[in-house]
Coordinates of C-alpha atoms and ligand atoms in Angstrom, one line a residue:
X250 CA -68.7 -47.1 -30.2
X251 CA -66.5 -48.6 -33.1
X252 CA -63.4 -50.0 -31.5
X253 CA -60.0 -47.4 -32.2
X254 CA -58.0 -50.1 -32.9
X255 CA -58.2 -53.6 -34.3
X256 CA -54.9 -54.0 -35.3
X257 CA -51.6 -53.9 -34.2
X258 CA -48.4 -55.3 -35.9
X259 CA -45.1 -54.8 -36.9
X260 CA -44.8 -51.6 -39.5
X261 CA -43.8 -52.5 -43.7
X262 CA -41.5 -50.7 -45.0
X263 CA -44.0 -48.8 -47.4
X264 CA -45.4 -47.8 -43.9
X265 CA -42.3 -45.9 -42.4
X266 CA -43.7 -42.7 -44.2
X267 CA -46.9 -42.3 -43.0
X268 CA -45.5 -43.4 -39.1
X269 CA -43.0 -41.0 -39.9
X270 CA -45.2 -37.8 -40.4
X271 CA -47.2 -38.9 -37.4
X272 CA -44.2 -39.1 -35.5
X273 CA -43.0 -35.3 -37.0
X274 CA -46.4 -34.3 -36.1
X275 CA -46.5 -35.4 -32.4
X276 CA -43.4 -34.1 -31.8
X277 CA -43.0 -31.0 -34.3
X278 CA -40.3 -32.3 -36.1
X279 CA -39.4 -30.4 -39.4
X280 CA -41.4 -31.0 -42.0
X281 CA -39.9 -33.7 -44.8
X282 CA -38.0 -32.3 -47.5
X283 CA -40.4 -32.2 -50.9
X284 CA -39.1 -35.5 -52.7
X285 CA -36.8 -34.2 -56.1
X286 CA -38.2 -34.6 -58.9
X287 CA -37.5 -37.9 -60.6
X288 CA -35.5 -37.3 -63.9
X289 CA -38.1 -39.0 -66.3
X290 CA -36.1 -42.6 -67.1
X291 CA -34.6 -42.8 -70.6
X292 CA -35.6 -46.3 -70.8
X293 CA -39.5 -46.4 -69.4
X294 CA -38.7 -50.1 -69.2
X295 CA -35.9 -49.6 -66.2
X296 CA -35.9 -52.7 -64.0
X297 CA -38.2 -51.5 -60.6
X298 CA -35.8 -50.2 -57.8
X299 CA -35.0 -53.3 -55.5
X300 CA -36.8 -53.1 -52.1
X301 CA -34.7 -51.1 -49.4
X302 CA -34.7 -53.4 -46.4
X303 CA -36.1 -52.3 -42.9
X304 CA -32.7 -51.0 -41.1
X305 CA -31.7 -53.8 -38.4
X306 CA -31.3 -52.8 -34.5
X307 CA -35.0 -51.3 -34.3
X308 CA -38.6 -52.7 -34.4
X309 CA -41.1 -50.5 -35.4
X310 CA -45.2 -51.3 -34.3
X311 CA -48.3 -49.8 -36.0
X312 CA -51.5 -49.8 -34.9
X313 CA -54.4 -49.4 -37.4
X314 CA -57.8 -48.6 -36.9
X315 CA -61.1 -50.2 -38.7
X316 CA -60.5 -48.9 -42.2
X317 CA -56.8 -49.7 -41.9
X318 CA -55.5 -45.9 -41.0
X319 CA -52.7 -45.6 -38.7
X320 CA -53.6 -44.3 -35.5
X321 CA -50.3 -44.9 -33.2
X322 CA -46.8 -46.3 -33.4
X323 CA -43.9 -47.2 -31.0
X324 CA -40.1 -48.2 -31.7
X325 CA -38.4 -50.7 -30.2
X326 CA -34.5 -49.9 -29.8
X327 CA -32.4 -53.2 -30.2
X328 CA -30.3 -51.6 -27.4
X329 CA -27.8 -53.8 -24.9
X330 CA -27.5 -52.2 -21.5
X331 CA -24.5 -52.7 -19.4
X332 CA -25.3 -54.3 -15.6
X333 CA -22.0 -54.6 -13.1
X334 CA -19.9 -56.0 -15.8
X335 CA -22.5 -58.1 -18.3
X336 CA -24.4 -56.4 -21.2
X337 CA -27.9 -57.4 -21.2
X338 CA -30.4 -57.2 -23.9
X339 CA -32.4 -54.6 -23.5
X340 CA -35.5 -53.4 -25.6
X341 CA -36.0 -49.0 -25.1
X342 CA -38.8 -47.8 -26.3
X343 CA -39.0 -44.2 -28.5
X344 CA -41.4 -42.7 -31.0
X345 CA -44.7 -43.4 -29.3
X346 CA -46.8 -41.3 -31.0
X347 CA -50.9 -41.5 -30.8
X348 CA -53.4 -39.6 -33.6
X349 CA -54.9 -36.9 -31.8
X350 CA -58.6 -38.1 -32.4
X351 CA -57.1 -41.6 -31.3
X352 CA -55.9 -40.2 -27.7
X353 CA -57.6 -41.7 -24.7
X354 CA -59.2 -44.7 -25.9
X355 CA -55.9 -47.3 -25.2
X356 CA -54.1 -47.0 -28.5
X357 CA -50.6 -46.4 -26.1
X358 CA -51.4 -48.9 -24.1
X359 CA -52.4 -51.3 -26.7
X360 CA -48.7 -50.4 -28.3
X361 CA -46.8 -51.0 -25.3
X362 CA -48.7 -54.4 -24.4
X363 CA -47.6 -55.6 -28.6
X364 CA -44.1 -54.0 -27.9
X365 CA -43.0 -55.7 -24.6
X366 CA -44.9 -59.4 -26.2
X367 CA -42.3 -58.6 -29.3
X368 CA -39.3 -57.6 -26.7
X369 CA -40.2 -61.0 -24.7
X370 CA -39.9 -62.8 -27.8
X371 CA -36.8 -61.7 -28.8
X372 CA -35.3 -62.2 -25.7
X373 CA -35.0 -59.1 -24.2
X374 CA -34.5 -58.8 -20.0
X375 CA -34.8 -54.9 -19.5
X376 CA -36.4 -51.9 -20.8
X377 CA -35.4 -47.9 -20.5
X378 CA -37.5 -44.8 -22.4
X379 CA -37.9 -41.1 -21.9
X380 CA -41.4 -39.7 -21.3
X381 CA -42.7 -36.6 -22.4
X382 CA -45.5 -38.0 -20.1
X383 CA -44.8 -40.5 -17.3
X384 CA -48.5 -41.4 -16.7
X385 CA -49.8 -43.7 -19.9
X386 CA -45.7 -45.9 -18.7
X387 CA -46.9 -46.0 -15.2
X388 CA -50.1 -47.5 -16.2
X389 CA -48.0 -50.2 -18.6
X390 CA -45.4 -51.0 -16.0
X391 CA -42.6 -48.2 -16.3
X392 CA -41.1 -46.3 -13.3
X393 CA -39.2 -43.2 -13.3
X394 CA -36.0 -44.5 -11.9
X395 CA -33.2 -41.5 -12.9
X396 CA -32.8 -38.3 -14.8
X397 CA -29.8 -37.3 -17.4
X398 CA -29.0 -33.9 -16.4
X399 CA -27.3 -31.7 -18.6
X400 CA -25.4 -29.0 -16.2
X401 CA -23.6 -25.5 -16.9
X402 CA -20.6 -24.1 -15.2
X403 CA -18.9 -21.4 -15.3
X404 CA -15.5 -22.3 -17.6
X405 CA -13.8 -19.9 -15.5
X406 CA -14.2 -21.9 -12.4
X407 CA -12.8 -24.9 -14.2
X408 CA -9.4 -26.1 -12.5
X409 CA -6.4 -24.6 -14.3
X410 CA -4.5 -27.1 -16.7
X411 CA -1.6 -28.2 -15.2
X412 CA -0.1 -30.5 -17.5
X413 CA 1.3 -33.5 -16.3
X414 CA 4.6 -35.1 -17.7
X415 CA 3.8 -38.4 -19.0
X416 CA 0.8 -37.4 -20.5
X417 CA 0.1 -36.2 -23.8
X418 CA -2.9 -34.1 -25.0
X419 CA -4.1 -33.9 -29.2
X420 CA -7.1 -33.4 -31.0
X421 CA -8.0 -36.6 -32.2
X422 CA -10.1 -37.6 -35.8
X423 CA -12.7 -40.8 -37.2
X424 CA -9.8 -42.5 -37.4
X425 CA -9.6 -42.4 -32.9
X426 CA -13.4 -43.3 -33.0
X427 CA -12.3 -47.4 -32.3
X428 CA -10.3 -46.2 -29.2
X429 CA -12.7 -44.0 -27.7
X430 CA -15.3 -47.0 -27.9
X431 CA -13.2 -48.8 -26.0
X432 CA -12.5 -46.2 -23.5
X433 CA -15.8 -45.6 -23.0
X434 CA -16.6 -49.4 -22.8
X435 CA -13.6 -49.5 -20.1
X436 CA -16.1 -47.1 -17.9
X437 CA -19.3 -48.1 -18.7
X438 CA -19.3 -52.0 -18.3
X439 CA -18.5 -51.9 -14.7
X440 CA -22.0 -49.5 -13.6
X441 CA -25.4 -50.4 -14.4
X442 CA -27.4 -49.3 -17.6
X443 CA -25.3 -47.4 -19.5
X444 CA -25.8 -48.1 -23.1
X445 CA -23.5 -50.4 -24.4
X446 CA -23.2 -48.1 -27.6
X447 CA -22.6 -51.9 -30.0
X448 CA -24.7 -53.4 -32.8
X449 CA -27.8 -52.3 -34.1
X450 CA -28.5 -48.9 -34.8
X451 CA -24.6 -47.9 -33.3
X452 CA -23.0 -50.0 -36.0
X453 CA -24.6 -48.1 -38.7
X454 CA -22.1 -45.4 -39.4
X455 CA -24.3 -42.1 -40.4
X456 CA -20.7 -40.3 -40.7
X457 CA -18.1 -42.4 -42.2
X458 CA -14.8 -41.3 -42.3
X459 CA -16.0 -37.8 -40.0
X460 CA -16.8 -36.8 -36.6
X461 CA -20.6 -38.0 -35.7
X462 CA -23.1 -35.4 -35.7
X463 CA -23.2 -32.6 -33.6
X464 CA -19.0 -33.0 -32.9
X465 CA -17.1 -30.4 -33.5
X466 CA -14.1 -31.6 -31.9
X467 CA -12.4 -34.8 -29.7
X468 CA -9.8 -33.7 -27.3
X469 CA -7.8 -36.7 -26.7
X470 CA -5.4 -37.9 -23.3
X471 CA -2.8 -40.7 -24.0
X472 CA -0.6 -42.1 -21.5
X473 CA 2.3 -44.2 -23.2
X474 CA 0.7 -44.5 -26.4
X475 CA -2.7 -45.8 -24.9
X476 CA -6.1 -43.8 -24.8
X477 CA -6.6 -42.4 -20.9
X478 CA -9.4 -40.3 -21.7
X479 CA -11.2 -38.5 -24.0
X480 CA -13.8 -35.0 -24.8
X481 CA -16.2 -34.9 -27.5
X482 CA -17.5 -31.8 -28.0
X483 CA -19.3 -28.8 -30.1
X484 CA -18.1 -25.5 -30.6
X485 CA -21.3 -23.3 -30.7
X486 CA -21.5 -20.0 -31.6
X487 CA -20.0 -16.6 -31.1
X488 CA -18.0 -15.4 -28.1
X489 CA -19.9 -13.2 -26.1
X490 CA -21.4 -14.0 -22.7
X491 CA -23.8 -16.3 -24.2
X492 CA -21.5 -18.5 -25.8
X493 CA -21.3 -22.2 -25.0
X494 CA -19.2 -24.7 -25.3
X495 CA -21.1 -28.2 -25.4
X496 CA -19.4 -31.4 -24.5
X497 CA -21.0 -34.8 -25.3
X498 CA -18.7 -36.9 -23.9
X499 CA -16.1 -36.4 -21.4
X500 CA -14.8 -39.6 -19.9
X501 CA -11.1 -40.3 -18.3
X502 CA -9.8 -44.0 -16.5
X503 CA -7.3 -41.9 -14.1
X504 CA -8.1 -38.8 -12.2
X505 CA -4.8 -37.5 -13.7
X506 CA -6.3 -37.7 -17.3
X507 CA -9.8 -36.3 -15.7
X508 CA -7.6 -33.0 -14.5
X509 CA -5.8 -33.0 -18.1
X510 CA -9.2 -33.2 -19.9
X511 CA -11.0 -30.2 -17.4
X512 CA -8.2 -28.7 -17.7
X513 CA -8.5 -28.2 -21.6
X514 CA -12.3 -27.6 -20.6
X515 CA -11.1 -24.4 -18.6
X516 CA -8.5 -22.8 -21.6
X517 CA -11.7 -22.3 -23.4
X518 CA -12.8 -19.5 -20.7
X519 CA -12.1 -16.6 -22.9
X520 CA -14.6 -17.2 -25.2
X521 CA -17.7 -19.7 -24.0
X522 CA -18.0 -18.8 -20.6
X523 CA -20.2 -21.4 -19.9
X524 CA -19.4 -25.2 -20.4
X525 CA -22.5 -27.7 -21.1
X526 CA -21.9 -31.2 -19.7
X527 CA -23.7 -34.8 -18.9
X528 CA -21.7 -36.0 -16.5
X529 CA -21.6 -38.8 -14.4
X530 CA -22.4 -39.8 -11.1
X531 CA -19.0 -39.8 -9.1
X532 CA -16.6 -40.8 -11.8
X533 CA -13.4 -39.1 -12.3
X534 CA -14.4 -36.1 -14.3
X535 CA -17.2 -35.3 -11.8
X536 CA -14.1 -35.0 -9.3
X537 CA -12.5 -32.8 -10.6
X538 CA -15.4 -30.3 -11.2
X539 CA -16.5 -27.7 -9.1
X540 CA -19.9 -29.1 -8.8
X541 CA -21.0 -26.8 -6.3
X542 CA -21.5 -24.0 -8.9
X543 CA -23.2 -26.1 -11.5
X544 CA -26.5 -25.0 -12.6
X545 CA -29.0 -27.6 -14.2
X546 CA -29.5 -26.5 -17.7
X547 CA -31.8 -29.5 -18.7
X548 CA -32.5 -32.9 -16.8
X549 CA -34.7 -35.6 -18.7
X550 CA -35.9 -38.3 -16.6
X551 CA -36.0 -42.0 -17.7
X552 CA -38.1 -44.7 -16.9
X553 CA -37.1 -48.7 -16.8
X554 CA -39.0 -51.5 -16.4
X555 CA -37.9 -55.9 -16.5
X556 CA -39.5 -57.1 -19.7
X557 CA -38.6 -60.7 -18.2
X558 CA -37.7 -60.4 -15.0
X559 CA -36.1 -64.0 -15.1
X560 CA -33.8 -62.5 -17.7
X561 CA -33.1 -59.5 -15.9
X562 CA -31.8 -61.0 -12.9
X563 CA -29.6 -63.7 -14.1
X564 CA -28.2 -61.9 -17.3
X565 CA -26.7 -59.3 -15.5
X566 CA -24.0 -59.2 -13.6
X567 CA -24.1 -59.0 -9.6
X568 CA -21.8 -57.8 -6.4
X569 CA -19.2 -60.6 -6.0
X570 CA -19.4 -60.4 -2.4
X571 CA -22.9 -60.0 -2.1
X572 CA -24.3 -63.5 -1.2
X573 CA -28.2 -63.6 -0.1
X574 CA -31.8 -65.2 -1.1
X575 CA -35.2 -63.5 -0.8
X576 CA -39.2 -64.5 -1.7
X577 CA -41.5 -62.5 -3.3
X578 CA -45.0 -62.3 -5.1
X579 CA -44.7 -60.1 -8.3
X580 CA -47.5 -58.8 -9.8
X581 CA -47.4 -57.4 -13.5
X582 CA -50.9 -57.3 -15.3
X583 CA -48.8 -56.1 -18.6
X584 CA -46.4 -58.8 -18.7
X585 CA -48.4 -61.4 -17.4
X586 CA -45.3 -64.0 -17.7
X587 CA -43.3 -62.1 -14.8
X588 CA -46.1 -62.5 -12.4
X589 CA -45.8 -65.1 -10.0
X590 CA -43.9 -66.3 -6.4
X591 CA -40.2 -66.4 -6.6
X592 CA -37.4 -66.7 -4.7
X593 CA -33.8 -64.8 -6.3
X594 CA -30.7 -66.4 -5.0
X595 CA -27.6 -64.4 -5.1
X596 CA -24.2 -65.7 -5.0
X597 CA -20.6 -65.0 -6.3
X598 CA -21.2 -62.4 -8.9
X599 CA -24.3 -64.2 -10.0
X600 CA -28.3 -64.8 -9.5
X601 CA -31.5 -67.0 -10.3
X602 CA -35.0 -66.1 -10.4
X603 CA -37.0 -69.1 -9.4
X604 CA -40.5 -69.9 -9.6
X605 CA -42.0 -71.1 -6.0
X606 CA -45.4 -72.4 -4.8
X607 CA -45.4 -70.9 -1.7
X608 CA -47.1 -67.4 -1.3
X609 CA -44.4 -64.9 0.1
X610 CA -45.8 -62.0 2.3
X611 CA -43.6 -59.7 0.2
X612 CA -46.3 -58.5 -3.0
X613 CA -43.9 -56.4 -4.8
X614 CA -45.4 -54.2 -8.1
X615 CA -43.3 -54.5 -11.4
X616 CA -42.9 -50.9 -11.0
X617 CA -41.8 -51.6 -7.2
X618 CA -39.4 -54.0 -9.1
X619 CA -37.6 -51.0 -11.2
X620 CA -36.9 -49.1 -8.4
X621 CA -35.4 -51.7 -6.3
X622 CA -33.8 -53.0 -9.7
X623 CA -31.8 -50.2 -10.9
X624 CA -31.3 -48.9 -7.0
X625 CA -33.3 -46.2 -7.4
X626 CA -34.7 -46.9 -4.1
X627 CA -34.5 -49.3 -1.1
X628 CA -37.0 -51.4 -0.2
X629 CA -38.5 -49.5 2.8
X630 CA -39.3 -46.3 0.4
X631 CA -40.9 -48.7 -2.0
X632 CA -43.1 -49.4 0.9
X633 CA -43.5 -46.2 1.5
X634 CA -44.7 -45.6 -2.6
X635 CA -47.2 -48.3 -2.4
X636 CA -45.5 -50.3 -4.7
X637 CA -44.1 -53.1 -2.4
X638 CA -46.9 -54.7 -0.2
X639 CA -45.8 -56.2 3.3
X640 CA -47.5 -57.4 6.3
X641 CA -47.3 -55.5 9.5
X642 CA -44.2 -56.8 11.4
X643 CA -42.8 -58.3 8.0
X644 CA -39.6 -56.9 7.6
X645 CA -39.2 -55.8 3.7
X646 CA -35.5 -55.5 4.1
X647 CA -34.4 -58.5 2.3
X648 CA -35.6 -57.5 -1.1
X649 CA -32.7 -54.4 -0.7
X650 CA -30.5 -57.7 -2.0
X651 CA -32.4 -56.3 -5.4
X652 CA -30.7 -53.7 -5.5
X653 CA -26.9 -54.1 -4.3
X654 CA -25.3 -53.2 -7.4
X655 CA -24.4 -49.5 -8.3
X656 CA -27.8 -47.3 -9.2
X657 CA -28.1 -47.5 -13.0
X658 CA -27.4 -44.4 -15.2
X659 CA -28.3 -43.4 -18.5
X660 CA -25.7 -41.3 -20.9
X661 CA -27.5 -41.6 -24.2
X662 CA -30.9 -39.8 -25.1
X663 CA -33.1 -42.2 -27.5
Ligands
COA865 C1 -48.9 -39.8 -24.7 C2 -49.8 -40.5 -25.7 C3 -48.8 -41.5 -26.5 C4 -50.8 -41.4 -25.0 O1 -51.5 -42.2 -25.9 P1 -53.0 -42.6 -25.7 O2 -53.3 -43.6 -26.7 O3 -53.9 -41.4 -25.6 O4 -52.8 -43.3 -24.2 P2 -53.8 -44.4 -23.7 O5 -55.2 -44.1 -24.0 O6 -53.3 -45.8 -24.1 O7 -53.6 -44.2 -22.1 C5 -53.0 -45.2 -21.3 C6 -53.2 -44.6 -19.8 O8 -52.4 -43.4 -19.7 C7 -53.2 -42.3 -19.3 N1 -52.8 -41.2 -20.1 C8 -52.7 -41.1 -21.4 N2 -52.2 -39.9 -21.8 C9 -52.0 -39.2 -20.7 C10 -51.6 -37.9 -20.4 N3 -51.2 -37.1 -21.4 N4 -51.5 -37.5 -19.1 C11 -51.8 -38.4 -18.1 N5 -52.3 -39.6 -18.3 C12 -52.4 -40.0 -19.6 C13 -54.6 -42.7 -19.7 O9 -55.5 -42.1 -18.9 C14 -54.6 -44.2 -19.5 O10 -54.9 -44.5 -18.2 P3 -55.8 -45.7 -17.7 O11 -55.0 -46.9 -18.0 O12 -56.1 -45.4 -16.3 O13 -57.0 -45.6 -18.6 C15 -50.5 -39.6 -26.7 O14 -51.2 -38.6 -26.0 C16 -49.6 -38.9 -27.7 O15 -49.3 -39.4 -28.8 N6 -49.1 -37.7 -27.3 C17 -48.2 -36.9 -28.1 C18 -46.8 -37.5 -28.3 C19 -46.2 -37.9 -27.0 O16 -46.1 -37.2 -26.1 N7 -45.7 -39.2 -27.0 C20 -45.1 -39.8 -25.8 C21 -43.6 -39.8 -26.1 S1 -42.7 -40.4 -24.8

């Protein structure tokens, strides 16, 4: 059988097209607008249009069969994720898409292995994507590790406002964009694997001088002149019992800002009853909502995975009082430079990865290494999965020290 692929490579730019419609194919995106047609040129002798550059912040990989079709492709998002205080680099993968007549002979895999050898080379530590199918990421590496749930409530059962003196409320405009950045920088750098929401694709400004997609409105809380917390949100349609209001963003540094801002949330109860949110785990919106009549609406999972697991241990940031060494054999046919016997050290806010010559009873999978990474799991439930190997009477225990920082999160869909 003639193999399916014998190439794969980063994309050219006079490729994006065709990876383009495979992509709107695979996932039933709307068909590309017919190109206008070109005003015939006065002067049939105008200078060729100069190239338009590959846009930075994303890596795109082709892979091409015998006679040089493309069969697959897979994006790798110049992301930086942000781990107890440090961003680290982080390489997320979106757009896998295989030819149907190309399905189940590798292509995927094949992509993945290219991807994560680019990542590597580029110096990334981490990787997060969104399935459609966890299986073909298991078998490369990936584990599910966390979901971002989009939830409904009721407006009605939203906390009345009660506006507090020394804060101010406004609806805020681009020119607030800078500000809410940094709010929501304030919040995110401190958990583990938010999106860092800098460089690459973020600092290309689809919207300048407007709102960004899909944002109807900001809702804005200031305390003394200085940003507290912030809504970003979309209006939807109509105001019958149907109507919804969705809110992108809703982020606050004080829980009096978090009531302020729900508080807004609730004056829309006369017309979208319900109120669309991604919240987060235990911050101080999610106190101030009545969580117990939230209904999930959506909930995407997410997978992660250490492209260098060297990297993704002492680029991030760690516990300051956690202090503690472990040893461990990893295993990772994928990304055969993280396999090996090592022994992490944690200390003071920091840790090393190193390499050791001793074999360590603990054989942890690089999958067992997400969960315990992102604190997903502990380290006697990655037992328990099959994806931390142990002797009888070895304690795992020790490799919890893995995961001692908050369990990661995800805000941003890619
Ligand atoms: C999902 C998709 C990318 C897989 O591509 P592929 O080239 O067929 O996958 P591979 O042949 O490399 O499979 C890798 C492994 O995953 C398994 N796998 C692949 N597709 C699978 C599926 N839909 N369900 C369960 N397992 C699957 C294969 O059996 C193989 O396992 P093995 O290592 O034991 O042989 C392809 O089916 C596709 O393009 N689907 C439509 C778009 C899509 O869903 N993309 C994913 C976006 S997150």
């Amino acid at each position: 059988m003639r193999p399916t692929v014998t190439q794969i490579r980063q994309l050219e730019a006079d490729e994006f097209a065709a990876a383009g419609e495979l992509g709107r194919l695979a996932f039933g995106g709307a068909p590309a607008a017919a190109p206008a047609i070109p005003a015939v040129p006065e002067t049939p002798t105008a200078a060729p249009a100069t190239p338009v550059p590959p846009p930075s912040g994303l890596t795109r990989y082709g892979a091409f069969d015998v006679d040089g079709r493309l069969v697959g492709k897979a994006v790798d998002l110049h992301h930086e994720q942000w781990w107890a205080g440090r961003r680290v680099v982080a390489a997320d993968v979106a757009g896998v898409a295989v030819l149907p007549e190309a399905r189940g002979r590798g292509v995927a895999r094949s992509l993945l292995q290219e991807l994560l050898r680019g990542a590597h080379a580029r110096e990334a530590a981490v990787s997060a994507l969104y399935p459609t199918v966890t299986e073909p990421y298991r078998r490369s590496g990936w584990e599910v590790t966390g979901a971002l749930r989009a939830i409904d409530l009721p407006t009605v059962a939203l906390p009345r406002p009660r506006p507090a003196p020394d804060l101010s409320v406004r609806p805020g405009g681009p020119e607030d964009l800078p500000a809410v950045a940094d709010l929501y920088e304030r919040i995110a750098r401190h958990r583990s694997g938010l999106l860092t929401r800098r460089g690459g694709l973020f600092d290309q400004d689809p919207t300048p001088g407007a709102l960004p997609d899909g944002v109807d409105g900001l809702t804005l809380v200031e305390q003394g002149g200085h940003l507290v917390g912030y809504a970003s949100w979309e209006r939807g349609r109509g105001y019958d019992q149907h109507a919804v209001l969705t809110v992108r963003d809703v982020l606050a540094t004080t829980p009096e800002a978090a009531r302020e801002l729900v508080g807004v949330l609730a004056s829309w109860h006369s017309v979208t009853p319900t109120v669309r949110l991604w919240p987060l785990a235990h911050d101080a919106i999610a106190a101030q909502l009545p969580l117990d009549q939230a209904r999930q609406h959506e909930q995407r999972v997410w997978m992660h995975r250490p492209v260098d697991v060297a990297r993704a241990v002492t680029s991030r940031g760690w516990p300051v009082q956690v202090r503690g060494r472990v040893e461990f054999a990893l295993t990772d046919d994928v990304a055969p430079w993280n396999s090996g016997n090592w022994r992490l050290e944690v200390d003071g806010g920091s840790a090393e990865l190193h390499r050791i010559t001793e074999q360590p009873p603990l054989v942890l999978s690089v999958r067992g290494f997400a969960l315990l990474y992102t604190g997903a799991a502990n380290a006697y439930a990655t037992v328990e999965a099959g994806l931390l190997h142990c002797p009888a009477g070895t304690d795992p225990g020790g490799l919890d020290l893995l995961g001692t920082a908050p369990r990661a999160e995800l805000l941003d869909y890619f």
